[in-house]
mmCIF file of C-alpha atoms in Angstrom:
data_model
loop_
_atom_site.group_PDB
_atom_site.id
_atom_site.type_symbol
_atom_site.label_atom_id
_atom_site.label_comp_id
_atom_site.label_asym_id
_atom_site.label_seq_id
_atom_site.Cartn_x
_atom_site.Cartn_y
_atom_site.Cartn_z
ATOM 1 C CA MET V 262 -18.664 25.558 57.200
ATOM 2 C CA LYS V 263 -18.857 21.894 56.226
ATOM 3 C CA ARG V 264 -22.672 22.150 56.193
ATOM 4 C CA VAL V 265 -22.515 25.141 53.824
ATOM 5 C CA LEU V 266 -20.177 23.277 51.514
ATOM 6 C CA SER V 267 -22.462 20.242 51.642
ATOM 7 C CA ILE V 268 -25.507 22.317 50.664
ATOM 8 C CA LEU V 269 -23.590 23.959 47.854
ATOM 9 C CA GLY V 270 -22.538 20.533 46.628
ATOM 10 C CA VAL V 271 -26.150 19.358 46.527
ATOM 11 C CA LEU V 272 -27.208 22.493 44.652
ATOM 12 C CA ALA V 273 -24.407 21.951 42.155
ATOM 13 C CA VAL V 274 -25.704 18.465 41.470
ATOM 14 C CA LEU V 275 -29.344 19.544 41.168
ATOM 15 C CA ALA V 276 -28.820 22.651 39.045
ATOM 16 C CA PRO V 277 -28.069 22.010 35.369
ATOM 17 C CA PRO V 278 -24.991 23.746 33.953
ATOM 18 C CA LEU V 279 -25.595 27.137 32.370
ATOM 19 C CA HIS V 280 -25.176 25.878 28.803
ATOM 20 C CA ALA V 281 -27.839 23.224 29.455
ATOM 21 C CA GLN V 282 -30.265 25.870 30.726
ATOM 22 C CA GLU V 283 -29.615 27.975 27.635
ATOM 23 C CA ALA V 284 -30.175 24.937 25.393
ATOM 24 C CA ALA V 285 -33.461 24.176 27.149
ATOM 25 C CA GLU V 286 -34.702 27.703 26.450
ATOM 26 C CA ASP V 287 -34.001 27.148 22.750
ATOM 27 C CA THR V 288 -35.724 23.753 22.548
ATOM 28 C CA VAL V 289 -39.292 22.484 22.851
ATOM 29 C CA TYR V 290 -40.105 18.782 23.288
ATOM 30 C CA GLU V 291 -43.179 17.280 21.632
ATOM 31 C CA ARG V 292 -44.999 15.800 24.621
ATOM 32 C CA ASN V 293 -46.069 12.457 23.102
ATOM 33 C CA SER V 294 -42.710 11.522 21.598
ATOM 34 C CA ALA V 295 -40.120 13.623 23.471
ATOM 35 C CA VAL V 296 -38.734 14.677 20.066
ATOM 36 C CA ALA V 297 -36.772 17.927 20.378
ATOM 37 C CA PHE V 298 -37.729 20.941 18.269
ATOM 38 C CA PRO V 299 -35.461 23.987 18.087
ATOM 39 C CA VAL V 300 -37.327 27.233 18.709
ATOM 40 C CA HIS V 301 -35.658 28.724 15.634
ATOM 41 C CA LEU V 302 -35.228 26.844 12.347
ATOM 42 C CA THR V 303 -33.390 27.845 9.177
ATOM 43 C CA VAL V 304 -35.293 27.673 5.882
ATOM 44 C CA PRO V 305 -33.841 24.900 3.638
ATOM 45 C CA GLY V 306 -31.236 26.332 1.278
ATOM 46 C CA HIS V 307 -31.645 29.857 2.663
ATOM 47 C CA MET V 308 -30.531 31.997 5.595
ATOM 48 C CA GLU V 309 -33.916 33.089 6.978
ATOM 49 C CA GLN V 310 -35.009 31.709 10.319
ATOM 50 C CA HIS V 311 -38.555 30.808 11.348
ATOM 51 C CA LEU V 312 -40.033 30.662 14.844
ATOM 52 C CA LEU V 313 -41.757 27.597 16.337
ATOM 53 C CA THR V 314 -45.481 28.003 17.078
ATOM 54 C CA GLY V 315 -46.179 24.482 18.370
ATOM 55 C CA THR V 316 -45.740 20.741 17.895
ATOM 56 C CA GLY V 317 -47.886 17.655 17.333
ATOM 57 C CA ILE V 318 -47.745 13.939 16.617
ATOM 58 C CA ARG V 319 -48.901 11.928 13.607
ATOM 59 C CA THR V 320 -50.322 8.533 14.505
ATOM 60 C CA LYS V 321 -51.609 5.760 12.281
ATOM 61 C CA THR V 322 -54.234 3.017 12.723
ATOM 62 C CA PHE V 323 -56.627 2.583 15.625
ATOM 63 C CA LEU V 324 -53.658 1.499 17.771
ATOM 64 C CA LYS V 325 -52.322 5.085 17.539
ATOM 65 C CA VAL V 326 -48.894 3.991 16.308
ATOM 66 C CA LYS V 327 -46.607 7.040 16.318
ATOM 67 C CA VAL V 328 -45.183 7.754 12.865
ATOM 68 C CA TYR V 329 -43.623 11.192 13.196
ATOM 69 C CA ALA V 330 -43.626 14.310 15.325
ATOM 70 C CA PHE V 331 -44.020 17.643 13.602
ATOM 71 C CA GLY V 332 -43.736 21.324 14.342
ATOM 72 C CA LEU V 333 -45.101 24.462 12.689
ATOM 73 C CA TYR V 334 -42.799 27.454 12.199
ATOM 74 C CA VAL V 335 -43.446 30.930 10.775
ATOM 75 C CA ASP V 336 -41.615 34.071 9.721
ATOM 76 C CA ALA V 337 -42.239 35.869 13.007
ATOM 77 C CA ASP V 338 -42.298 39.475 11.782
ATOM 78 C CA ALA V 339 -44.427 38.718 8.714
ATOM 79 C CA ALA V 340 -46.858 36.579 10.739
ATOM 80 C CA ARG V 341 -47.164 39.242 13.424
ATOM 81 C CA ALA V 342 -48.077 41.837 10.791
ATOM 82 C CA ALA V 343 -50.530 39.595 8.912
ATOM 83 C CA LEU V 344 -52.254 38.318 12.056
ATOM 84 C CA SER V 345 -52.335 41.531 14.088
ATOM 85 C CA GLY V 346 -56.124 41.294 14.329
ATOM 86 C CA PHE V 347 -55.768 38.158 16.469
ATOM 87 C CA ALA V 348 -53.386 39.719 19.004
ATOM 88 C CA GLY V 349 -54.594 39.396 22.577
ATOM 89 C CA ARG V 350 -56.405 36.087 21.991
ATOM 90 C CA THR V 351 -55.487 33.058 24.089
ATOM 91 C CA SER V 352 -54.425 29.800 22.496
ATOM 92 C CA LYS V 353 -57.765 28.281 23.606
ATOM 93 C CA GLU V 354 -59.607 31.015 21.738
ATOM 94 C CA LEU V 355 -57.442 30.684 18.637
ATOM 95 C CA GLU V 356 -57.741 26.908 18.421
ATOM 96 C CA LYS V 357 -61.525 27.215 18.067
ATOM 97 C CA ASP V 358 -61.386 30.074 15.555
ATOM 98 C CA GLN V 359 -61.713 28.794 11.981
ATOM 99 C CA GLU V 360 -61.117 32.325 10.713
ATOM 100 C CA PHE V 361 -57.665 32.187 12.277
ATOM 101 C CA TYR V 362 -56.804 28.917 10.536
ATOM 102 C CA GLY V 363 -58.231 30.312 7.315
ATOM 103 C CA GLN V 364 -55.897 33.291 7.623
ATOM 104 C CA LEU V 365 -52.941 30.945 8.054
ATOM 105 C CA LEU V 366 -53.950 29.024 4.923
ATOM 106 C CA GLU V 367 -54.056 32.172 2.844
ATOM 107 C CA MET V 368 -50.274 31.657 2.883
ATOM 108 C CA GLY V 369 -49.700 35.396 3.251
ATOM 109 C CA PHE V 370 -46.393 34.872 5.036
ATOM 110 C CA PRO V 371 -43.677 32.166 4.948
ATOM 111 C CA MET V 372 -44.362 29.027 6.985
ATOM 112 C CA THR V 373 -42.392 25.858 7.658
ATOM 113 C CA LEU V 374 -43.204 22.300 8.702
ATOM 114 C CA ARG V 375 -40.528 20.157 10.356
ATOM 115 C CA LEU V 376 -41.208 16.415 10.571
ATOM 116 C CA VAL V 377 -39.103 13.975 12.595
ATOM 117 C CA MET V 378 -39.700 10.265 12.109
ATOM 118 C CA THR V 379 -40.416 8.326 15.306
ATOM 119 C CA ARG V 380 -40.165 4.977 13.506
ATOM 120 C CA GLY V 381 -38.665 3.709 10.265
ATOM 121 C CA VAL V 382 -40.906 4.066 7.208
ATOM 122 C CA GLY V 383 -40.179 2.972 3.642
ATOM 123 C CA GLY V 384 -39.633 5.782 1.164
ATOM 124 C CA ASP V 385 -42.380 4.482 -1.126
ATOM 125 C CA ASP V 386 -44.772 4.194 1.826
ATOM 126 C CA MET V 387 -44.102 7.794 2.816
ATOM 127 C CA ALA V 388 -44.566 8.962 -0.774
ATOM 128 C CA ASP V 389 -47.868 7.080 -0.989
ATOM 129 C CA ALA V 390 -49.057 8.548 2.308
ATOM 130 C CA PHE V 391 -48.364 12.093 1.162
ATOM 131 C CA ASP V 392 -49.910 11.380 -2.220
ATOM 132 C CA GLY V 393 -53.104 10.137 -0.602
ATOM 133 C CA ALA V 394 -53.383 13.266 1.538
ATOM 134 C CA LEU V 395 -52.269 15.803 -1.064
ATOM 135 C CA ARG V 396 -53.801 14.643 -4.352
ATOM 136 C CA PRO V 397 -57.450 15.414 -3.494
ATOM 137 C CA ARG V 398 -56.344 18.737 -2.081
ATOM 138 C CA VAL V 399 -54.393 19.862 -5.163
ATOM 139 C CA GLN V 400 -57.356 18.768 -7.275
ATOM 140 C CA ARG V 401 -59.605 20.927 -5.134
ATOM 141 C CA ALA V 402 -57.138 23.799 -5.429
ATOM 142 C CA ALA V 403 -57.400 23.544 -9.209
ATOM 143 C CA THR V 404 -61.189 23.352 -9.448
ATOM 144 C CA GLU V 405 -62.262 25.610 -6.584
ATOM 145 C CA MET V 406 -59.373 27.995 -5.938
ATOM 146 C CA ASN V 407 -57.946 28.774 -9.385
ATOM 147 C CA MET V 408 -54.591 27.186 -8.523
ATOM 148 C CA PRO V 409 -53.708 24.792 -11.371
ATOM 149 C CA GLY V 410 -50.622 22.620 -11.764
ATOM 150 C CA GLY V 411 -50.699 20.970 -8.374
ATOM 151 C CA GLU V 412 -50.739 17.400 -9.648
ATOM 152 C CA ASP V 413 -47.599 17.927 -11.731
ATOM 153 C CA ALA V 414 -45.923 19.510 -8.717
ATOM 154 C CA LEU V 415 -47.011 16.565 -6.587
ATOM 155 C CA GLY V 416 -45.138 14.261 -8.961
ATOM 156 C CA GLU V 417 -41.956 16.256 -8.293
ATOM 157 C CA PHE V 418 -42.661 16.169 -4.566
ATOM 158 C CA ARG V 419 -43.004 12.366 -4.577
ATOM 159 C CA ALA V 420 -39.474 12.094 -5.954
ATOM 160 C CA TYR V 421 -38.180 13.580 -2.693
ATOM 161 C CA PHE V 422 -38.852 10.204 -1.080
ATOM 162 C CA ASN V 423 -36.877 8.119 -3.540
ATOM 163 C CA VAL V 424 -35.021 6.373 -0.702
ATOM 164 C CA ASP V 425 -35.183 2.854 0.700
ATOM 165 C CA GLU V 426 -36.209 4.019 4.145
ATOM 166 C CA LEU V 427 -36.746 7.089 6.246
ATOM 167 C CA THR V 428 -35.150 5.779 9.417
ATOM 168 C CA LYS V 429 -36.104 6.793 12.946
ATOM 169 C CA PHE V 430 -35.115 10.427 13.645
ATOM 170 C CA SER V 431 -34.916 11.273 9.930
ATOM 171 C CA GLU V 432 -35.816 14.942 9.488
ATOM 172 C CA LEU V 433 -37.971 16.469 6.754
ATOM 173 C CA VAL V 434 -38.349 20.239 6.443
ATOM 174 C CA PHE V 435 -40.829 21.956 4.127
ATOM 175 C CA THR V 436 -41.074 25.740 3.764
ATOM 176 C CA CYS V 437 -43.557 27.646 1.614
ATOM 177 C CA ALA V 438 -43.038 31.298 0.708
ATOM 178 C CA ASP V 439 -44.810 33.145 -2.104
ATOM 179 C CA GLY V 440 -46.070 29.855 -3.537
ATOM 180 C CA THR V 441 -42.643 28.212 -3.684
ATOM 181 C CA LEU V 442 -41.847 25.033 -1.754
ATOM 182 C CA MET V 443 -38.331 24.736 -0.313
ATOM 183 C CA SER V 444 -37.438 21.393 1.210
ATOM 184 C CA SER V 445 -34.793 19.232 2.788
ATOM 185 C CA VAL V 446 -35.013 15.482 3.399
ATOM 186 C CA ARG V 447 -32.541 13.881 5.799
ATOM 187 C CA GLY V 448 -30.442 17.052 5.579
ATOM 188 C CA GLU V 449 -30.331 17.132 1.775
ATOM 189 C CA VAL V 450 -31.746 20.321 0.256
ATOM 190 C CA LYS V 451 -34.082 19.481 -2.623
ATOM 191 C CA ALA V 452 -34.957 21.402 -5.770
ATOM 192 C CA GLU V 453 -37.519 24.134 -5.156
ATOM 193 C CA ILE V 454 -41.020 23.656 -6.556
ATOM 194 C CA ASP V 455 -43.043 26.662 -7.691
ATOM 195 C CA SER V 456 -46.623 25.636 -6.888
ATOM 196 C CA PRO V 457 -49.104 27.656 -4.792
ATOM 197 C CA ALA V 458 -51.488 24.673 -5.020
ATOM 198 C CA LEU V 459 -49.000 22.242 -3.509
ATOM 199 C CA CYS V 460 -48.051 24.743 -0.789
ATOM 200 C CA TRP V 461 -51.665 25.265 0.202
ATOM 201 C CA ALA V 462 -52.398 21.519 0.100
ATOM 202 C CA LEU V 463 -49.399 20.644 2.273
ATOM 203 C CA PHE V 464 -50.373 22.995 5.078
ATOM 204 C CA ASP V 465 -54.069 22.171 4.737
ATOM 205 C CA VAL V 466 -53.168 18.585 5.662
ATOM 206 C CA TYR V 467 -52.144 19.819 9.116
ATOM 207 C CA ILE V 468 -54.223 22.935 9.838
ATOM 208 C CA GLY V 469 -57.143 22.735 7.402
ATOM 209 C CA ARG V 470 -60.772 21.866 8.120
ATOM 210 C CA LYS V 471 -60.060 18.126 7.855
ATOM 211 C CA PRO V 472 -56.564 17.743 9.315
ATOM 212 C CA ILE V 473 -54.765 14.458 9.807
ATOM 213 C CA SER V 474 -54.966 15.107 13.558
ATOM 214 C CA GLY V 475 -57.472 17.395 15.239
ATOM 215 C CA GLY V 476 -55.455 17.450 18.440
ATOM 216 C CA ALA V 477 -52.247 18.335 16.641
ATOM 217 C CA LYS V 478 -54.018 21.082 14.693
ATOM 218 C CA LYS V 479 -54.666 22.758 18.040
ATOM 219 C CA SER V 480 -51.276 22.087 19.582
ATOM 220 C CA VAL V 481 -49.233 23.478 16.680
ATOM 221 C CA ILE V 482 -50.664 26.969 17.239
ATOM 222 C CA LYS V 483 -50.104 27.045 21.034
ATOM 223 C CA ARG V 484 -47.299 29.625 20.915
ATOM 224 C CA PHE V 485 -49.067 32.105 18.628
ATOM 225 C CA PRO V 486 -50.349 34.328 21.478
ATOM 226 C CA GLU V 487 -46.832 35.076 22.698
ATOM 227 C CA LEU V 488 -45.602 35.538 19.112
ATOM 228 C CA LEU V 489 -48.384 38.037 18.387
ATOM 229 C CA ALA V 490 -47.675 39.813 21.665
ATOM 230 C CA GLY V 491 -44.043 40.167 20.626
ATOM 231 C CA THR V 492 -42.753 38.267 23.644
#
């Protein structure tokens, strides 16, 4: 009897409590930073929830200094309908398929980016970094894709970072739906920006033909096969 009790005691120590198991099922950890990403995320200023498709890390300089972890989220039902032609593909197949990424960048369904800082960064530095990545893209959107107004919208977007510092673990959430950008910075919901050009440019930074991280471009679509399978 004592031996049975002893074994049960060991199992009790090894097994996490039920609420911890449930929490784990609702959370994914970015492997390079251990930053936690909820599987479901609420759109800033709205009630809709988006589903996580994968995570990645943004590094800077040849030393690969980690700046922030990020995750891609989508409206699950709308994405499943728009991407039905890719159902049955593996993540390895999808990550090599430029047609798949092109379909994502058509912005035919709502998508969200969640960024979590892994180090402190000045607000002006973050604004400059986004400006450097986004400005050539909104210019291209205007000249090649008949999407004007992106540079004016980028000026509004820069104002989101009018803070002294984005401290470690600061959260930034950006959702695009029907050409409108909905955002929150450090938990504060920002004014919405109506700009298809800015929306396209923002997501092109991460999943376009010249992303800020080729590895992250692949890892943020890892969960699409199960999403498209409805599991």
